[in-house]
Amino acid sequence: MTRLLKGKLPILLVLFLILLAGCQQNMESTNQADKDSSLVNNSSTASDHRTEETTSNQTVKSTEESDRKSKLTAKTLTDVQMGKVTAVRSADSQSGWIGGEGWIAKTENGGESWNVQYQGTGTINQLFALNGEDVWATLGQGSKLLGSTNGGRNWTVAGKVPNDGFLHFVSKEEGFSANERTTDGGKTWTPLPIPKYTVGDAYFHDREHGWAVTQGKDEIEVKRTIDGGKTWRIVMSRKTVEPLSNALIRSAGTDDAWIECIGGSGMTQTSYSLFHTSNGGQSWQTVLANSTAGGGPAPGFQMDYTAGPKNAGSQPGPLYVVNRKVTFMGGQCMACDKPNTIGWTKDGGKTWVNGNQSFDGYGEELVAFADADHGWLICTDNTKPSEMYTTSDGGKHWRKTYTFERPKQAS
């Protein structure tokens, strides 16, 4: 047996060595495959990192480009000169809009700062806000109508207004400009019938209810419609010495009307009167009767009439109706050092209060009120900056809140 093993040992040794060599080769192949796999995985990971880096760089560049464009836009609007203010409208005590020569700006902090939202050509003549989001503006000759549905962040051309009457909307689609009505947001307008010999603009509170002032030989008549102008009924008639030169109407409800009758002018003085009804014209309250030496007796009154409440100043300023009880009205005295004043009634016109403060500015006086307590007064001038004053106690005290830029000098 020993001899047999000794004879076969060399053969067994050879077979063992061959087997061992094969195992080493398989192990090397496996290791190489693992290395190759590792290289592939590392290459893929590196590629992913490069892709992420490229995407990240593109995103950064895109964001930087967006920011750059945003900054350019903001800079362009910021560079707009907010000079003479020509229109104002508040949405609430803190927010509202002003307009001027080719620009519209908004405040969110009660006039402490302004953000220019629109730049174009032409003067902003009127602003009206239905709420904090829906706002309109009339622009320049031809009365282009601009509109915004997002608080003024974007403005588009909504159409044209057909006249220079008081613009107001009762919904996003329905609005009025004097006796013209739109039901498509200002794209098209349809006239509503008004009486003959109407002085100034008729006023429609809604589709059915409207008011108009007419002038006879020596008589003023206030007329009312409740059927969209198809028929008109006389609700007030007054003898007058001074014929009307204009009439202005505002309303705070279907049965509510504030009628301003403007008479003669002379020596920078204008005579005017203000009447109020809250029951559809069944009864009337004389709110103001401002007779002047230069303009003659207040419309609706005789030459020797001196009784009744008077607004400060020698000519009327803007009329702003807050509700059935509360109305503010500016007054101007062009012969005075501080021409602008403001007065008010808070009991439907039974009593009138003249404020104690007066303000600079020989241009147009502008007024806007969010409620009975919070209001804005803007005084303008052709050679001095417009100035904004605010009140939070119904006109008793006013604080200068903002001074706009000086008017551009003619080259």
Short mmCIF file of C-alpha atoms in Angstrom, two decimals:
data_model
loop_
_atom_site.label_atom_id
_atom_site.label_comp_id
_atom_site.label_asym_id
_atom_site.label_seq_id
_atom_site.Cartn_x
_atom_site.Cartn_y
_atom_site.Cartn_z
CA MET A 1 0.00 0.00 0.00
CA THR A 2 2.82 2.29 0.90
CA ARG A 3 4.48 1.50 -2.38
CA LEU A 4 1.27 2.36 -4.27
CA LEU A 5 0.98 5.76 -2.59
CA LYS A 6 4.56 6.54 -3.25
CA GLY A 7 4.02 5.72 -6.88
CA LYS A 8 0.97 7.99 -7.27
CA LEU A 9 2.14 10.91 -5.09
CA PRO A 10 3.70 12.89 -7.91
CA ILE A 11 0.49 12.65 -9.91
CA LEU A 12 -1.66 13.82 -6.97
CA LEU A 13 0.70 16.71 -6.33
CA VAL A 14 0.42 17.83 -9.92
CA LEU A 15 -3.39 17.71 -9.81
CA PHE A 16 -3.42 19.70 -6.56
CA LEU A 17 -1.19 22.42 -8.01
CA ILE A 18 -3.39 22.69 -11.12
CA LEU A 19 -6.52 23.03 -8.96
CA LEU A 20 -4.86 25.69 -6.77
CA ALA A 21 -3.86 27.74 -9.83
CA GLY A 22 -7.45 27.67 -11.11
CA CYS A 23 -8.81 28.96 -7.81
CA GLN A 24 -6.30 31.83 -7.78
CA GLN A 25 -7.30 32.77 -11.33
CA ASN A 26 -11.01 32.83 -10.40
CA MET A 27 -10.30 34.97 -7.39
CA GLU A 28 -8.30 37.44 -9.50
CA SER A 29 -11.15 37.57 -12.04
CA THR A 30 -13.66 38.22 -9.27
CA ASN A 31 -11.48 40.96 -7.77
CA GLN A 32 -11.05 42.55 -11.17
CA ALA A 33 -14.81 42.47 -11.74
CA ASP A 34 -15.35 44.09 -8.37
CA LYS A 35 -12.79 46.77 -9.28
CA ASP A 36 -14.48 47.35 -12.63
CA SER A 37 -17.87 47.56 -10.94
CA SER A 38 -16.48 49.99 -8.42
CA LEU A 39 -15.04 52.14 -11.22
CA VAL A 40 -18.38 52.15 -13.01
CA ASN A 41 -20.25 53.09 -9.84
CA ASN A 42 -17.73 55.81 -9.02
CA SER A 43 -17.98 57.12 -12.56
CA SER A 44 -21.79 57.17 -12.30
CA THR A 45 -21.66 58.94 -8.95
CA ALA A 46 -19.25 61.51 -10.33
CA SER A 47 -21.54 62.01 -13.31
CA ASP A 48 -24.52 62.49 -10.94
CA HIS A 49 -22.53 65.04 -8.96
CA ARG A 50 -21.65 66.89 -12.17
CA THR A 51 -25.31 66.83 -13.27
CA GLU A 52 -26.48 68.13 -9.90
CA GLU A 53 -23.81 70.83 -10.00
CA THR A 54 -24.83 71.86 -13.53
CA THR A 55 -28.52 71.91 -12.59
CA SER A 56 -27.72 73.87 -9.45
CA ASN A 57 -25.66 76.38 -11.42
CA GLN A 58 -28.44 76.77 -13.96
CA THR A 59 -30.98 77.28 -11.18
CA VAL A 60 -28.76 79.89 -9.53
CA LYS A 61 -28.22 81.66 -12.85
CA SER A 62 -31.97 81.53 -13.57
CA THR A 63 -32.76 82.91 -10.11
CA GLU A 64 -30.08 85.60 -10.46
CA GLU A 65 -31.51 86.55 -13.87
CA SER A 66 -35.02 86.69 -12.44
CA ASP A 67 -33.81 88.79 -9.53
CA ARG A 68 -31.90 91.05 -11.90
CA LYS A 69 -34.99 91.63 -14.04
CA SER A 70 -37.07 92.17 -10.92
CA LYS A 71 -34.58 94.69 -9.59
CA LEU A 72 -34.47 96.46 -12.93
CA THR A 73 -38.26 96.71 -12.99
CA ALA A 74 -38.38 97.90 -9.40
CA LYS A 75 -35.63 100.42 -10.10
CA THR A 76 -37.46 101.73 -13.14
CA LEU A 77 -40.64 102.28 -11.15
CA THR A 78 -38.74 103.62 -8.15
CA ASP A 79 -37.13 106.23 -10.39
CA VAL A 80 -40.54 107.62 -11.38
CA GLN A 81 -40.93 111.10 -9.95
CA MET A 82 -43.95 111.20 -7.69
CA GLY A 83 -44.48 114.92 -8.16
CA LYS A 84 -47.85 116.66 -8.27
CA VAL A 85 -50.67 114.39 -7.11
CA THR A 86 -53.81 114.57 -9.26
CA ALA A 87 -56.01 111.77 -7.84
CA VAL A 88 -56.42 109.86 -4.57
CA ARG A 89 -58.53 106.98 -3.29
CA SER A 90 -58.32 104.98 -0.06
CA ALA A 91 -59.32 101.33 0.39
CA ASP A 92 -59.10 101.39 4.18
CA SER A 93 -57.29 103.38 6.87
CA GLN A 94 -53.89 101.99 5.86
CA SER A 95 -54.04 101.28 2.14
CA GLY A 96 -54.95 103.23 -0.97
CA TRP A 97 -53.72 104.79 -4.19
CA ILE A 98 -52.60 108.12 -5.58
CA GLY A 99 -51.92 109.12 -9.19
CA GLY A 100 -50.08 111.83 -11.04
CA GLU A 101 -48.48 112.58 -14.38
CA GLY A 102 -48.09 109.09 -15.84
CA TRP A 103 -47.89 107.12 -12.59
CA ILE A 104 -49.94 105.33 -9.94
CA ALA A 105 -48.59 104.47 -6.47
CA LYS A 106 -49.97 102.53 -3.51
CA THR A 107 -49.41 102.71 0.24
CA GLU A 108 -49.92 99.92 2.76
CA ASN A 109 -48.97 101.93 5.84
CA GLY A 110 -51.24 104.94 5.84
CA GLY A 111 -49.13 107.08 3.51
CA GLU A 112 -45.81 106.72 5.30
CA SER A 113 -44.28 105.21 2.14
CA TRP A 114 -45.41 104.62 -1.44
CA ASN A 115 -44.71 101.96 -4.05
CA VAL A 116 -45.10 103.01 -7.68
CA GLN A 117 -47.16 100.33 -9.45
CA TYR A 118 -47.79 101.85 -12.85
CA GLN A 119 -45.82 104.04 -15.25
CA GLY A 120 -47.15 105.39 -18.53
CA THR A 121 -48.14 108.57 -20.34
CA GLY A 122 -50.97 110.93 -19.51
CA THR A 123 -52.37 112.29 -16.28
CA ILE A 124 -54.36 110.15 -13.84
CA ASN A 125 -57.68 112.00 -13.53
CA GLN A 126 -59.66 109.69 -11.23
CA LEU A 127 -59.16 106.64 -9.03
CA PHE A 128 -61.89 104.40 -7.70
CA ALA A 129 -61.52 101.33 -5.45
CA LEU A 130 -64.34 98.85 -4.99
CA ASN A 131 -62.23 97.09 -2.33
CA GLY A 132 -58.58 96.35 -1.67
CA GLU A 133 -58.16 94.36 -4.88
CA ASP A 134 -60.44 95.85 -7.55
CA VAL A 135 -59.39 99.35 -8.54
CA TRP A 136 -59.74 101.55 -11.64
CA ALA A 137 -58.10 104.70 -12.95
CA THR A 138 -58.91 107.13 -15.76
CA LEU A 139 -55.92 108.26 -17.74
CA GLY A 140 -55.25 111.32 -19.88
CA GLN A 141 -57.13 112.72 -22.84
CA GLY A 142 -59.58 110.26 -24.31
CA SER A 143 -60.16 108.97 -20.77
CA LYS A 144 -58.47 105.60 -21.12
CA LEU A 145 -59.67 103.29 -18.35
CA LEU A 146 -57.11 101.21 -16.49
CA GLY A 147 -58.09 98.38 -14.19
CA SER A 148 -56.50 96.01 -11.68
CA THR A 149 -57.90 92.94 -9.94
CA ASN A 150 -54.93 92.31 -7.64
CA GLY A 151 -54.55 95.53 -5.70
CA GLY A 152 -52.62 97.35 -8.41
CA ARG A 153 -49.77 94.87 -8.85
CA ASN A 154 -50.81 94.58 -12.49
CA TRP A 155 -52.72 97.16 -14.52
CA THR A 156 -54.41 96.54 -17.85
CA VAL A 157 -56.45 98.70 -20.21
CA ALA A 158 -60.08 97.97 -19.36
CA GLY A 159 -61.57 100.28 -21.96
CA LYS A 160 -62.49 103.97 -22.15
CA VAL A 161 -64.82 106.09 -20.06
CA PRO A 162 -67.31 108.05 -22.17
CA ASN A 163 -67.16 111.30 -20.19
CA ASP A 164 -65.47 113.09 -17.29
CA GLY A 165 -68.23 112.29 -14.79
CA PHE A 166 -67.69 110.73 -11.39
CA LEU A 167 -66.55 107.13 -11.90
CA HIS A 168 -67.80 104.47 -9.51
CA PHE A 169 -68.32 100.71 -9.69
CA VAL A 170 -70.90 98.68 -7.79
CA SER A 171 -69.37 95.33 -8.78
CA LYS A 172 -66.42 94.06 -10.82
CA GLU A 173 -68.49 94.33 -13.98
CA GLU A 174 -71.03 97.09 -13.38
CA GLY A 175 -70.06 100.73 -13.09
CA PHE A 176 -71.22 104.28 -13.84
CA SER A 177 -69.68 107.45 -15.21
CA ALA A 178 -72.29 110.22 -14.91
CA ASN A 179 -75.29 108.76 -16.80
CA GLU A 180 -73.30 106.09 -18.69
CA ARG A 181 -73.37 102.48 -17.51
CA THR A 182 -71.08 99.52 -18.13
CA THR A 183 -71.80 95.87 -17.42
CA ASP A 184 -68.52 94.45 -18.72
CA GLY A 185 -65.95 96.19 -16.53
CA GLY A 186 -65.62 99.28 -18.72
CA LYS A 187 -65.22 97.77 -22.18
CA THR A 188 -68.54 99.18 -23.42
CA TRP A 189 -70.92 101.84 -22.11
CA THR A 190 -74.62 102.56 -22.56
CA PRO A 191 -76.25 105.96 -21.82
CA LEU A 192 -79.14 106.21 -19.37
CA PRO A 193 -81.81 108.88 -20.08
CA ILE A 194 -81.54 112.18 -18.18
CA PRO A 195 -83.86 115.23 -17.95
CA LYS A 196 -83.60 118.24 -20.23
CA TYR A 197 -81.66 121.23 -18.95
CA THR A 198 -79.54 119.11 -16.62
CA VAL A 199 -76.70 121.12 -15.06
CA GLY A 200 -73.48 119.28 -14.37
CA ASP A 201 -73.55 115.47 -14.34
CA ALA A 202 -76.47 113.28 -13.40
CA TYR A 203 -75.63 110.63 -10.84
CA PHE A 204 -76.82 107.01 -10.78
CA HIS A 205 -76.38 105.18 -7.51
CA ASP A 206 -77.32 101.94 -9.29
CA ARG A 207 -79.17 100.80 -12.41
CA GLU A 208 -82.55 102.10 -11.23
CA HIS A 209 -81.89 104.98 -8.82
CA GLY A 210 -80.54 108.29 -10.06
CA TRP A 211 -80.51 112.04 -9.42
CA ALA A 212 -80.18 115.15 -11.58
CA VAL A 213 -80.25 118.94 -11.10
CA THR A 214 -81.98 121.10 -13.70
CA GLN A 215 -82.01 124.87 -14.17
CA GLY A 216 -85.04 126.96 -15.09
CA LYS A 217 -85.27 130.71 -15.57
CA ASP A 218 -85.08 131.53 -11.84
CA GLU A 219 -85.52 128.13 -10.29
CA ILE A 220 -83.43 125.10 -9.36
CA GLU A 221 -85.01 121.66 -9.47
CA VAL A 222 -83.68 118.37 -8.15
CA LYS A 223 -85.16 115.35 -9.92
CA ARG A 224 -85.12 111.66 -9.10
CA THR A 225 -85.62 108.46 -11.08
CA ILE A 226 -86.34 104.97 -9.76
CA ASP A 227 -86.69 103.28 -13.16
CA GLY A 228 -83.30 103.86 -14.76
CA GLY A 229 -84.11 107.29 -16.22
CA LYS A 230 -87.34 106.40 -17.99
CA THR A 231 -89.23 108.86 -15.80
CA TRP A 232 -88.06 111.69 -13.54
CA ARG A 233 -89.93 113.28 -10.65
CA ILE A 234 -89.23 116.69 -9.06
CA VAL A 235 -88.27 116.15 -5.41
CA MET A 236 -86.98 119.65 -4.60
CA SER A 237 -87.58 123.07 -6.14
CA ARG A 238 -86.02 126.34 -4.99
CA LYS A 239 -86.16 129.89 -6.27
CA THR A 240 -82.73 131.28 -6.97
CA VAL A 241 -81.16 134.63 -7.76
CA GLU A 242 -77.83 133.23 -8.88
CA PRO A 243 -78.07 130.75 -11.77
CA LEU A 244 -76.07 127.54 -11.56
CA SER A 245 -72.69 127.19 -13.17
CA ASN A 246 -72.36 123.56 -12.11
CA ALA A 247 -73.83 120.88 -9.87
CA LEU A 248 -72.24 117.90 -8.14
CA ILE A 249 -74.10 114.89 -6.73
CA ARG A 250 -72.98 112.07 -4.43
CA SER A 251 -74.97 109.29 -2.77
CA ALA A 252 -74.59 106.82 0.08
CA GLY A 253 -77.71 104.74 -0.62
CA THR A 254 -80.70 104.34 -2.91
CA ASP A 255 -82.67 107.02 -1.00
CA ASP A 256 -79.65 109.18 -0.11
CA ALA A 257 -78.35 112.21 -2.02
CA TRP A 258 -75.97 115.10 -1.34
CA ILE A 259 -76.55 117.91 -3.86
CA GLU A 260 -73.92 120.64 -4.28
CA CYS A 261 -75.13 123.62 -6.31
CA ILE A 262 -72.39 125.97 -7.56
CA GLY A 263 -73.26 129.53 -8.50
CA GLY A 264 -71.33 132.61 -9.60
CA SER A 265 -67.65 133.50 -9.23
CA GLY A 266 -65.68 136.72 -8.93
CA MET A 267 -62.60 138.05 -7.12
CA THR A 268 -61.40 134.43 -6.53
CA GLN A 269 -64.68 133.78 -4.72
CA THR A 270 -67.41 131.27 -5.63
CA SER A 271 -70.87 130.94 -4.08
CA TYR A 272 -72.33 127.48 -3.46
CA SER A 273 -74.86 125.53 -1.41
CA LEU A 274 -75.15 121.93 -0.21
CA PHE A 275 -78.39 120.01 0.45
CA HIS A 276 -78.99 116.50 1.79
CA THR A 277 -81.85 113.99 1.79
CA SER A 278 -81.87 110.51 3.29
CA ASN A 279 -85.48 109.60 2.43
CA GLY A 280 -85.59 109.82 -1.34
CA GLY A 281 -86.25 113.57 -1.47
CA GLN A 282 -89.27 113.67 0.82
CA SER A 283 -87.44 116.13 3.07
CA TRP A 284 -84.23 118.15 2.69
CA GLN A 285 -81.60 119.51 5.04
CA THR A 286 -79.71 122.68 4.11
CA VAL A 287 -76.14 121.72 4.96
CA LEU A 288 -74.25 124.77 3.62
CA ALA A 289 -75.14 128.14 2.15
CA ASN A 290 -71.93 129.92 1.19
CA SER A 291 -72.72 133.34 -0.24
CA THR A 292 -69.75 135.53 -1.22
CA ALA A 293 -69.25 139.14 -2.22
CA GLY A 294 -67.63 138.14 -5.50
CA GLY A 295 -69.96 135.27 -6.38
CA GLY A 296 -73.28 136.57 -5.08
CA PRO A 297 -75.86 134.67 -3.05
CA ALA A 298 -75.66 130.91 -2.61
CA PRO A 299 -77.80 129.09 -5.22
CA GLY A 300 -81.32 128.55 -3.94
CA PHE A 301 -81.26 131.61 -1.67
CA GLN A 302 -82.09 135.30 -1.95
CA MET A 303 -79.59 138.13 -2.03
CA ASP A 304 -80.10 139.10 1.60
CA TYR A 305 -79.79 135.57 3.00
CA THR A 306 -77.06 135.46 5.65
CA ALA A 307 -78.24 132.72 8.03
CA GLY A 308 -77.27 129.08 7.93
CA PRO A 309 -73.99 127.19 8.22
CA LYS A 310 -70.95 128.15 6.17
CA ASN A 311 -67.88 126.22 5.13
CA ALA A 312 -64.52 127.93 5.61
CA GLY A 313 -62.84 129.45 2.57
CA SER A 314 -64.12 131.54 -0.30
CA GLN A 315 -64.70 128.72 -2.79
CA PRO A 316 -65.62 125.04 -2.57
CA GLY A 317 -63.11 122.22 -2.28
CA PRO A 318 -63.73 118.50 -2.84
CA LEU A 319 -66.88 116.82 -1.48
CA TYR A 320 -66.45 113.35 0.03
CA VAL A 321 -69.46 111.39 1.29
CA VAL A 322 -68.61 108.61 3.77
CA ASN A 323 -72.16 107.51 4.63
CA ARG A 324 -75.65 108.91 5.23
CA LYS A 325 -74.48 110.81 8.29
CA VAL A 326 -70.87 111.71 7.61
CA THR A 327 -69.60 114.00 4.85
CA PHE A 328 -66.42 116.05 4.51
CA MET A 329 -65.83 119.06 2.29
CA GLY A 330 -62.74 121.09 1.58
CA GLY A 331 -62.64 124.85 1.32
CA GLN A 332 -60.13 127.13 -0.41
CA CYS A 333 -59.15 130.76 -0.03
CA MET A 334 -56.72 131.81 -2.74
CA ALA A 335 -56.16 135.19 -1.07
CA CYS A 336 -55.01 133.50 2.15
CA ASP A 337 -51.48 132.49 3.19
CA LYS A 338 -52.68 128.94 3.87
CA PRO A 339 -55.47 128.40 1.32
CA ASN A 340 -56.78 124.93 2.25
CA THR A 341 -59.24 124.00 4.99
CA ILE A 342 -61.69 121.17 5.62
CA GLY A 343 -65.04 120.92 7.40
CA TRP A 344 -67.58 118.18 8.08
CA THR A 345 -70.96 117.06 9.29
CA LYS A 346 -71.52 113.87 11.25
CA ASP A 347 -75.26 114.14 11.77
CA GLY A 348 -76.53 114.16 8.20
CA GLY A 349 -76.07 117.91 7.74
CA LYS A 350 -77.89 119.24 10.79
CA THR A 351 -74.66 120.82 12.08
CA TRP A 352 -71.41 121.77 10.35
CA VAL A 353 -67.94 121.91 11.92
CA ASN A 354 -64.99 123.78 10.41
CA GLY A 355 -61.58 122.36 11.27
CA ASN A 356 -59.04 124.53 13.09
CA GLN A 357 -56.09 123.81 10.78
CA SER A 358 -55.24 125.34 7.41
CA PHE A 359 -52.72 124.07 4.87
CA ASP A 360 -50.35 125.33 2.15
CA GLY A 361 -50.89 124.82 -1.57
CA TYR A 362 -52.49 126.95 -4.27
CA GLY A 363 -53.43 124.03 -6.50
CA GLU A 364 -56.16 121.41 -6.32
CA GLU A 365 -57.15 120.10 -2.90
CA LEU A 366 -57.77 116.31 -2.71
CA VAL A 367 -59.63 114.38 -0.01
CA ALA A 368 -60.26 110.67 0.68
CA PHE A 369 -61.79 109.02 3.76
CA ALA A 370 -61.90 105.34 4.71
CA ASP A 371 -64.45 105.92 7.47
CA ALA A 372 -65.68 108.66 9.77
CA ASP A 373 -62.32 108.90 11.56
CA HIS A 374 -59.54 108.05 9.10
CA GLY A 375 -58.88 110.39 6.21
CA TRP A 376 -56.26 111.75 3.83
CA LEU A 377 -55.84 115.33 2.67
CA ILE A 378 -53.46 116.18 -0.16
CA CYS A 379 -52.59 119.78 -0.93
CA THR A 380 -50.94 120.57 -4.26
CA ASP A 381 -49.05 123.44 -5.80
CA ASN A 382 -47.48 124.18 -9.18
CA THR A 383 -44.17 125.33 -7.69
CA LYS A 384 -43.99 123.40 -4.41
CA PRO A 385 -44.18 119.68 -3.59
CA SER A 386 -47.56 118.12 -2.92
CA GLU A 387 -48.04 117.28 0.75
CA MET A 388 -50.16 114.60 2.38
CA TYR A 389 -51.82 114.96 5.79
CA THR A 390 -53.64 112.22 7.68
CA THR A 391 -56.23 112.24 10.46
CA SER A 392 -57.39 109.47 12.78
CA ASP A 393 -59.93 111.50 14.76
CA GLY A 394 -62.33 112.63 12.08
CA GLY A 395 -60.53 115.82 11.04
CA LYS A 396 -59.88 117.37 14.45
CA HIS A 397 -56.13 116.91 14.11
CA TRP A 398 -54.02 116.44 11.00
CA ARG A 399 -50.42 115.24 10.75
CA LYS A 400 -48.10 115.79 7.79
CA THR A 401 -47.35 112.25 6.66
CA TYR A 402 -45.59 112.53 3.32
CA THR A 403 -43.97 115.19 1.13
CA PHE A 404 -43.76 114.36 -2.56
CA GLU A 405 -41.08 115.48 -4.99
CA ARG A 406 -40.83 118.98 -6.33
CA PRO A 407 -42.47 119.58 -9.70
CA LYS A 408 -40.17 119.18 -12.68
CA GLN A 409 -38.90 122.47 -14.00
CA ALA A 410 -39.63 123.29 -17.62
CA SER A 411 -36.49 123.08 -19.77
#
